[in-house]
Amino acid sequence: MERSNRGRQGRGRGRGGGRGENNYQYFRNGGAGDHSQNGQFQNGGGGNGYCHQYNQNGGNGYCHQPAGRGGYYGGGGGGGGRGGKQLRSNQPPCQWTQKVQNGGGPPSAVVGTAVLAPAHPQTSDAKILTDVKQVQVSDSPPCSEYKLVPMRRPDKGGLVAVRPSRLLVNHFPVMFDSQNTIMHYDVTVKQEVAPRSRAAKKAIPKSDLILIREKLFSDKSKGFPMQMTAYDGDKNIFSAVVLPTGSFKVELSEGEDKNSRTYTFTIKLVNELKLSKLKNYLCGNLMNMPRDILHGLDLVMKENPSKHRISIGRSTYSREFRREDDLRCGLAAFKGFQQSLKPTSQGLSLCLDYSVLAFRKPLPVVDFLKEHLRGFVGVNDIRRLKRDVIFALKGLKVNVTHRITKQKYTISGLTDQNTKDLTFPLEDPEGNNPPTRVSLVDYFRQKYRKEIMYKDIPCLDVGKNHRKNYVPLEFCVLVEGQRYPKENLDKDAALLLKRISLAPALERKNTICQMVRADDAPCGGEFIKNFGMDVVKNMTSVVGRIISPPDLKLATPAGKIQVIKVDKEKCQWNLLKNSVVDGKSVDHWALIDFSSSDRYNRLNKENFVRSLRGRCKNLGIEMAEPLASRATDMHSFTDVNRLRELLEKVIDEARRKSSGQLQMILCVMSGKHPGYKYLKWVSETQIGVITQCCLSSHANKGNDQYLANLALKINAKLGGSNVELNDSLPCLGGADPVMFVGADVNHPGAWNLTCPSIAAVVASVNWPTPTRYAARVSPQTHRKEKIVNFGAMCLDLVNTFARLNNVRPNKIVVFRDGVSEGQFDMVLNEELQDLKSAIYDDNYHPTITLVVAQKRHHTRLFLEDQGGDGRRNISPGTVVDTVVVHPFEFDFYLCSHYGSLGTSKPTHYYVLSDEHNFTSDQLQKLIYQLCFTFARCTKPVSLVPPVYYADLVAYRGRMFQEVVMEMQSPRSASSTTSFTSSTCSSATSFDDTFYKLHAELQNIMFFI
């Protein structure tokens, strides 16, 4: 059925035009003159039409919320644009077709908001429409066939700058033949064993899979050319030529005394990857990123390094280390690089960055123990240090030297008996006689002609599946490439590793350039050329822009507000002759001295209190004498209940001396202690009082800068404001209240398989100076990145904003941390929609912008002219939004901080959806200015504060989770509390009630 409605031609700004109906989730726009149509399709007309979500209309006119000038995701017409012609198709209810005569472009070309795209494109050769074409739209929220995709860049990049800056970026252009096709094969490898054998069920190690593939390809080199294929060591082979498919038998011998094993290697064609599709995407003619092609090319680029280097994830490391990189304790810092392929405005780029990791040295086991364990002088110490030896060795892989074999063994422990006392049943090779029991010493002497030297010490047990396999320590050597956890390094080794990692800018740049030109680099040799690829071995040159820092508001010592300009080079400001903008009086506070029993770090209470009060006064923070003071020792941190009782006694003492509520307890510790988390959990979830901790060693020195930083944290926690922007973010439209939201998820360590992930959401609760934030924290499914309760948490924060400001925010800017590009779809189509569903109602439809902030990337910016000693970093305010950014999506790199150590890492901001119609200049300026409002320092930070705060809150939630888990152990149990092991089930750590903040702290910055 076809029907056509032409809106009456408007005059001026749509004289007589009506305002469109606010009919949520349907198309709506203002009518033209006396013509108005509500419901499914409406024609563009006069008045100020309102388009909220998933909506399109004809006409060129005023767009209130999603960007675009009329047309797709546009608003009502401002001047009575001509109506469109609609064709209702005979497709399913959620699909419609619209022909547009005036205004707008297709969804893929929409500027300013996330757009709808088919979830499963019909053809890989589809091109983005640039003229008036048929497009599919919806009269309801997107059905399963359509998903929102990241918005397109609204312009050609920013223009505003104090000055340009010529930079080099560690992106190396990659050329490829767009006419080529890469074949993607699926691989399955199975061992041929007896049905009831244990080997039938166990997974084949990756190292064995690589050997099996190499054996097959060398035996059948004509059909399987090694130099034309890349293998990921698991399920995927990418080939530049067509390979035979089917199942192939492979026999692999593990050693001179082992029978060969037979495997079935099955290869099946999965897909033909046409590189023309990647070219179309890079040119902007394809909406969906061809991730399968990028994955294949990534693997091709990694094939050469992985054959010559130690491979860990996306990184590869040298097999050797220099003497100066020795971390001692049997460890060394191995240098390498991290690599990835990125679609950019200049085409496909190889991003290659310098990387350092701590590895165990590939030493004989005895030599490793001598270096690694304190007090281990020789093998005779094994008995005395047996527990430490097992802890140091268990789980490590070793090679054996008494026979020729490629097999690697995993250490499961030590034997209880000494080597000379070990015996085992030896089977008759012919099977004619029953097993005879032989000693291990005799077996090695007869079988391998090896005399065991250390007979009076235990052996290593390298058996699997409860089967014993004994090997003397002297015949075992650690396999290379075994990482050592950074968190387990001692203080000296950690500092040395950090120094090696934080290479100055010029040194890092030169190291990267050397690595990319090496023979074992991704582009070394001839391998990638077999796939029609080549790499330009020079860094990409770009022109960045340095944007101006904001003017800030501070107060004079007399309390008068003044405007200051920050230091031009480092963008820092000084508090020596200035005060905070809004200093909260600290009238009711208490002090607990946990250092009283420490002979060397005991607090000088009188001097410290006097110095702190004096510094607070200079900063405009009036601080009274403490109402209560207690002296105790650090043992109080070992027990949750003891801490609770101590805090309650201090609060009671303070309450007896003053009727006001206790604002804060200042806790002075003699050193760092694991029980710190107990203090925070008890005070912030159970009692409802702010605690501020400091070390007695620092407190006794009374350093002015240290005391100032302490005062800034106290003021922020009590609801004060330390610094404000002089210009209240004009790019957000003046008087409309705005709420900034930060969201992050903290995951448990890789070794943990059960603990919950911790979701944290923070939001600004004051306007027009967004300096105070409220936080919400919640546990969720283990390692789940999606914030399950995102909508509910944001709704709670919106209501908090409304209570404190008597108005709900009309604009919301969300900053999401911790998601990769592969998770953008989840953030856009699940989290964002959850947020809208939760907060929207008939009378409330705030506009929303969604930005992802990424710090875990490997793009580095270097000054083209380093000058001086080569330690200069890029300036604060440096922005790059051309050449090395996405070909058409809205992203940019911003370095907002001054880098005094190593090489500055910019933050990568990726705009997924924008209903505020920000230009590149406006959004970059907004984010940069917000970086000056971080509460606890006098310089801009590297990450936009809402995300920084969310990170702190998520980490605090992780501390709460650790407390809950530890309280379930018997040593923490006590009958004096309701939160004992007897009441904690295995699901306790997923219980929201254990993370719920006390009502007194829900809307203040307890986490600073």
PDB file of C-alpha atoms in Angstrom, residues 349-502:
ATOM      1  CA  SER A 349      48.391  -0.354  10.292  1.00  0.00           C
ATOM      2  CA  LEU A 350      50.660  -2.544  12.379  1.00  0.00           C
ATOM      3  CA  CYS A 351      50.767  -1.174  15.926  1.00  0.00           C
ATOM      4  CA  LEU A 352      53.964  -2.392  17.579  1.00  0.00           C
ATOM      5  CA  ASP A 353      54.957  -1.420  21.115  1.00  0.00           C
ATOM      6  CA  TYR A 354      57.813  -2.191  23.481  1.00  0.00           C
ATOM      7  CA  SER A 355      56.987  -4.635  26.277  1.00  0.00           C
ATOM      8  CA  VAL A 356      58.824  -6.106  29.277  1.00  0.00           C
ATOM      9  CA  LEU A 357      57.911  -9.121  31.424  1.00  0.00           C
ATOM     10  CA  ALA A 358      59.568 -10.975  34.282  1.00  0.00           C
ATOM     11  CA  PHE A 359      60.412 -14.597  33.452  1.00  0.00           C
ATOM     12  CA  ARG A 360      62.121 -17.372  35.343  1.00  0.00           C
ATOM     13  CA  LYS A 361      65.562 -18.030  33.916  1.00  0.00           C
ATOM     14  CA  PRO A 362      65.818 -21.363  32.039  1.00  0.00           C
ATOM     15  CA  LEU A 363      68.283 -22.753  34.571  1.00  0.00           C
ATOM     16  CA  PRO A 364      68.894 -26.242  35.929  1.00  0.00           C
ATOM     17  CA  VAL A 365      66.451 -26.696  38.798  1.00  0.00           C
ATOM     18  CA  VAL A 366      69.158 -26.816  41.483  1.00  0.00           C
ATOM     19  CA  ASP A 367      70.761 -23.599  40.207  1.00  0.00           C
ATOM     20  CA  PHE A 368      67.350 -21.904  40.076  1.00  0.00           C
ATOM     21  CA  LEU A 369      66.691 -22.817  43.711  1.00  0.00           C
ATOM     22  CA  LYS A 370      70.078 -21.410  44.743  1.00  0.00           C
ATOM     23  CA  GLU A 371      69.192 -18.059  43.198  1.00  0.00           C
ATOM     24  CA  HIS A 372      65.511 -17.999  44.045  1.00  0.00           C
ATOM     25  CA  LEU A 373      65.320 -19.138  47.671  1.00  0.00           C
ATOM     26  CA  ARG A 374      66.931 -17.225  50.483  1.00  0.00           C
ATOM     27  CA  GLY A 375      69.016 -19.592  52.591  1.00  0.00           C
ATOM     28  CA  PHE A 376      69.243 -22.261  49.889  1.00  0.00           C
ATOM     29  CA  VAL A 377      72.979 -22.885  49.493  1.00  0.00           C
ATOM     30  CA  GLY A 378      73.005 -26.425  48.149  1.00  0.00           C
ATOM     31  CA  VAL A 379      70.935 -29.566  47.684  1.00  0.00           C
ATOM     32  CA  ASN A 380      71.362 -30.474  51.343  1.00  0.00           C
ATOM     33  CA  ASP A 381      68.988 -27.606  52.193  1.00  0.00           C
ATOM     34  CA  ILE A 382      66.060 -29.196  50.354  1.00  0.00           C
ATOM     35  CA  ARG A 383      64.819 -31.116  53.385  1.00  0.00           C
ATOM     36  CA  ARG A 384      65.004 -28.049  55.623  1.00  0.00           C
ATOM     37  CA  LEU A 385      63.279 -25.809  53.066  1.00  0.00           C
ATOM     38  CA  LYS A 386      61.006 -28.426  51.550  1.00  0.00           C
ATOM     39  CA  ARG A 387      57.827 -26.336  51.846  1.00  0.00           C
ATOM     40  CA  ASP A 388      59.488 -23.349  50.134  1.00  0.00           C
ATOM     41  CA  VAL A 389      60.960 -25.591  47.441  1.00  0.00           C
ATOM     42  CA  ILE A 390      57.562 -27.068  46.612  1.00  0.00           C
ATOM     43  CA  PHE A 391      55.986 -23.606  46.525  1.00  0.00           C
ATOM     44  CA  ALA A 392      58.724 -22.353  44.176  1.00  0.00           C
ATOM     45  CA  LEU A 393      58.614 -25.323  41.787  1.00  0.00           C
ATOM     46  CA  LYS A 394      55.070 -26.691  41.745  1.00  0.00           C
ATOM     47  CA  GLY A 395      53.396 -26.178  38.385  1.00  0.00           C
ATOM     48  CA  LEU A 396      56.624 -25.284  36.538  1.00  0.00           C
ATOM     49  CA  LYS A 397      57.578 -27.096  33.342  1.00  0.00           C
ATOM     50  CA  VAL A 398      60.928 -28.814  32.942  1.00  0.00           C
ATOM     51  CA  ASN A 399      62.934 -30.582  30.269  1.00  0.00           C
ATOM     52  CA  VAL A 400      64.978 -33.636  31.193  1.00  0.00           C
ATOM     53  CA  THR A 401      68.645 -34.074  30.238  1.00  0.00           C
ATOM     54  CA  HIS A 402      69.188 -37.796  30.798  1.00  0.00           C
ATOM     55  CA  ARG A 403      67.534 -38.706  27.483  1.00  0.00           C
ATOM     56  CA  ILE A 404      66.664 -37.148  24.136  1.00  0.00           C
ATOM     57  CA  THR A 405      63.053 -36.002  24.089  1.00  0.00           C
ATOM     58  CA  LYS A 406      60.974 -32.964  23.174  1.00  0.00           C
ATOM     59  CA  GLN A 407      58.452 -33.708  25.895  1.00  0.00           C
ATOM     60  CA  LYS A 408      57.947 -31.179  28.688  1.00  0.00           C
ATOM     61  CA  TYR A 409      57.025 -32.294  32.176  1.00  0.00           C
ATOM     62  CA  THR A 410      55.088 -30.398  34.843  1.00  0.00           C
ATOM     63  CA  ILE A 411      56.339 -30.557  38.423  1.00  0.00           C
ATOM     64  CA  SER A 412      53.611 -31.758  40.801  1.00  0.00           C
ATOM     65  CA  GLY A 413      55.733 -31.960  43.949  1.00  0.00           C
ATOM     66  CA  LEU A 414      58.603 -33.699  45.747  1.00  0.00           C
ATOM     67  CA  THR A 415      58.843 -37.294  46.851  1.00  0.00           C
ATOM     68  CA  ASP A 416      58.602 -38.094  50.544  1.00  0.00           C
ATOM     69  CA  GLN A 417      61.564 -40.492  50.342  1.00  0.00           C
ATOM     70  CA  ASN A 418      65.112 -39.752  49.356  1.00  0.00           C
ATOM     71  CA  THR A 419      66.293 -40.820  45.917  1.00  0.00           C
ATOM     72  CA  LYS A 420      68.315 -43.798  47.177  1.00  0.00           C
ATOM     73  CA  ASP A 421      65.201 -45.246  48.830  1.00  0.00           C
ATOM     74  CA  LEU A 422      62.855 -44.943  45.848  1.00  0.00           C
ATOM     75  CA  THR A 423      61.714 -48.091  44.050  1.00  0.00           C
ATOM     76  CA  PHE A 424      59.081 -48.814  41.437  1.00  0.00           C
ATOM     77  CA  PRO A 425      57.643 -51.809  39.549  1.00  0.00           C
ATOM     78  CA  LEU A 426      59.395 -52.303  36.169  1.00  0.00           C
ATOM     79  CA  GLU A 427      57.361 -54.142  33.573  1.00  0.00           C
ATOM     80  CA  ASP A 428      58.888 -56.773  31.331  1.00  0.00           C
ATOM     81  CA  PRO A 429      59.128 -55.326  27.766  1.00  0.00           C
ATOM     82  CA  GLU A 430      58.203 -58.734  26.323  1.00  0.00           C
ATOM     83  CA  GLY A 431      55.354 -59.218  28.760  1.00  0.00           C
ATOM     84  CA  ASN A 432      56.491 -62.735  29.659  1.00  0.00           C
ATOM     85  CA  ASN A 433      57.308 -62.074  33.309  1.00  0.00           C
ATOM     86  CA  PRO A 434      55.530 -60.163  36.066  1.00  0.00           C
ATOM     87  CA  PRO A 435      56.836 -56.656  36.997  1.00  0.00           C
ATOM     88  CA  THR A 436      59.939 -56.601  39.132  1.00  0.00           C
ATOM     89  CA  ARG A 437      60.705 -53.941  41.708  1.00  0.00           C
ATOM     90  CA  VAL A 438      63.866 -51.939  41.009  1.00  0.00           C
ATOM     91  CA  SER A 439      65.492 -48.964  42.678  1.00  0.00           C
ATOM     92  CA  LEU A 440      65.550 -45.629  40.851  1.00  0.00           C
ATOM     93  CA  VAL A 441      69.339 -45.389  41.246  1.00  0.00           C
ATOM     94  CA  ASP A 442      69.875 -48.800  39.598  1.00  0.00           C
ATOM     95  CA  TYR A 443      67.391 -48.020  36.822  1.00  0.00           C
ATOM     96  CA  PHE A 444      69.187 -44.818  35.806  1.00  0.00           C
ATOM     97  CA  ARG A 445      72.544 -46.611  35.973  1.00  0.00           C
ATOM     98  CA  GLN A 446      71.401 -49.492  33.751  1.00  0.00           C
ATOM     99  CA  LYS A 447      68.987 -47.711  31.400  1.00  0.00           C
ATOM    100  CA  TYR A 448      70.711 -44.386  30.808  1.00  0.00           C
ATOM    101  CA  ARG A 449      74.221 -45.075  32.080  1.00  0.00           C
ATOM    102  CA  LYS A 450      73.796 -42.115  34.438  1.00  0.00           C
ATOM    103  CA  GLU A 451      75.072 -42.110  37.982  1.00  0.00           C
ATOM    104  CA  ILE A 452      72.817 -40.075  40.283  1.00  0.00           C
ATOM    105  CA  MET A 453      74.950 -37.709  42.354  1.00  0.00           C
ATOM    106  CA  TYR A 454      72.412 -36.500  44.899  1.00  0.00           C
ATOM    107  CA  LYS A 455      71.006 -39.693  46.411  1.00  0.00           C
ATOM    108  CA  ASP A 456      70.191 -38.252  49.838  1.00  0.00           C
ATOM    109  CA  ILE A 457      67.561 -35.755  48.710  1.00  0.00           C
ATOM    110  CA  PRO A 458      64.010 -36.155  47.362  1.00  0.00           C
ATOM    111  CA  CYS A 459      63.226 -36.412  43.644  1.00  0.00           C
ATOM    112  CA  LEU A 460      60.899 -34.333  41.595  1.00  0.00           C
ATOM    113  CA  ASP A 461      57.517 -35.909  40.898  1.00  0.00           C
ATOM    114  CA  VAL A 462      56.443 -35.033  37.330  1.00  0.00           C
ATOM    115  CA  GLY A 463      53.633 -37.561  37.066  1.00  0.00           C
ATOM    116  CA  LYS A 464      50.099 -36.881  35.806  1.00  0.00           C
ATOM    117  CA  ASN A 465      46.670 -38.110  36.805  1.00  0.00           C
ATOM    118  CA  HIS A 466      47.879 -39.550  40.133  1.00  0.00           C
ATOM    119  CA  ARG A 467      50.542 -41.615  38.344  1.00  0.00           C
ATOM    120  CA  LYS A 468      54.017 -41.239  39.826  1.00  0.00           C
ATOM    121  CA  ASN A 469      56.977 -40.304  37.643  1.00  0.00           C
ATOM    122  CA  TYR A 470      60.213 -39.618  39.498  1.00  0.00           C
ATOM    123  CA  VAL A 471      63.138 -37.636  38.065  1.00  0.00           C
ATOM    124  CA  PRO A 472      66.219 -36.563  40.076  1.00  0.00           C
ATOM    125  CA  LEU A 473      66.598 -32.769  40.334  1.00  0.00           C
ATOM    126  CA  GLU A 474      70.024 -32.789  38.688  1.00  0.00           C
ATOM    127  CA  PHE A 475      68.524 -34.002  35.378  1.00  0.00           C
ATOM    128  CA  CYS A 476      65.852 -31.264  35.157  1.00  0.00           C
ATOM    129  CA  VAL A 477      66.093 -27.833  33.514  1.00  0.00           C
ATOM    130  CA  LEU A 478      63.368 -25.198  33.598  1.00  0.00           C
ATOM    131  CA  VAL A 479      61.623 -24.664  30.263  1.00  0.00           C
ATOM    132  CA  GLU A 480      62.117 -21.165  28.865  1.00  0.00           C
ATOM    133  CA  GLY A 481      59.320 -18.601  28.752  1.00  0.00           C
ATOM    134  CA  GLN A 482      57.696 -19.218  32.153  1.00  0.00           C
ATOM    135  CA  ARG A 483      56.282 -15.940  33.435  1.00  0.00           C
ATOM    136  CA  TYR A 484      56.715 -14.849  36.996  1.00  0.00           C
ATOM    137  CA  PRO A 485      53.732 -12.997  38.496  1.00  0.00           C
ATOM    138  CA  LYS A 486      54.535  -9.317  38.901  1.00  0.00           C
ATOM    139  CA  GLU A 487      52.663  -9.156  42.196  1.00  0.00           C
ATOM    140  CA  ASN A 488      54.994 -11.809  43.674  1.00  0.00           C
ATOM    141  CA  LEU A 489      58.197  -9.876  42.985  1.00  0.00           C
ATOM    142  CA  ASP A 490      60.095  -8.582  45.973  1.00  0.00           C
ATOM    143  CA  LYS A 491      60.476  -4.839  46.379  1.00  0.00           C
ATOM    144  CA  ASP A 492      63.891  -4.534  44.729  1.00  0.00           C
ATOM    145  CA  ALA A 493      62.993  -6.708  41.737  1.00  0.00           C
ATOM    146  CA  ALA A 494      59.698  -4.843  41.252  1.00  0.00           C
ATOM    147  CA  LEU A 495      61.491  -1.475  41.224  1.00  0.00           C
ATOM    148  CA  LEU A 496      64.077  -2.730  38.741  1.00  0.00           C
ATOM    149  CA  LEU A 497      61.403  -4.169  36.431  1.00  0.00           C
ATOM    150  CA  LYS A 498      59.513  -0.875  36.584  1.00  0.00           C
ATOM    151  CA  ARG A 499      62.666   1.075  35.713  1.00  0.00           C
ATOM    152  CA  ILE A 500      63.324  -1.156  32.706  1.00  0.00           C
ATOM    153  CA  SER A 501      59.676  -0.874  31.596  1.00  0.00           C
ATOM    154  CA  LEU A 502      59.555   2.921  31.907  1.00  0.00           C
TER     155      LEU A 502
END
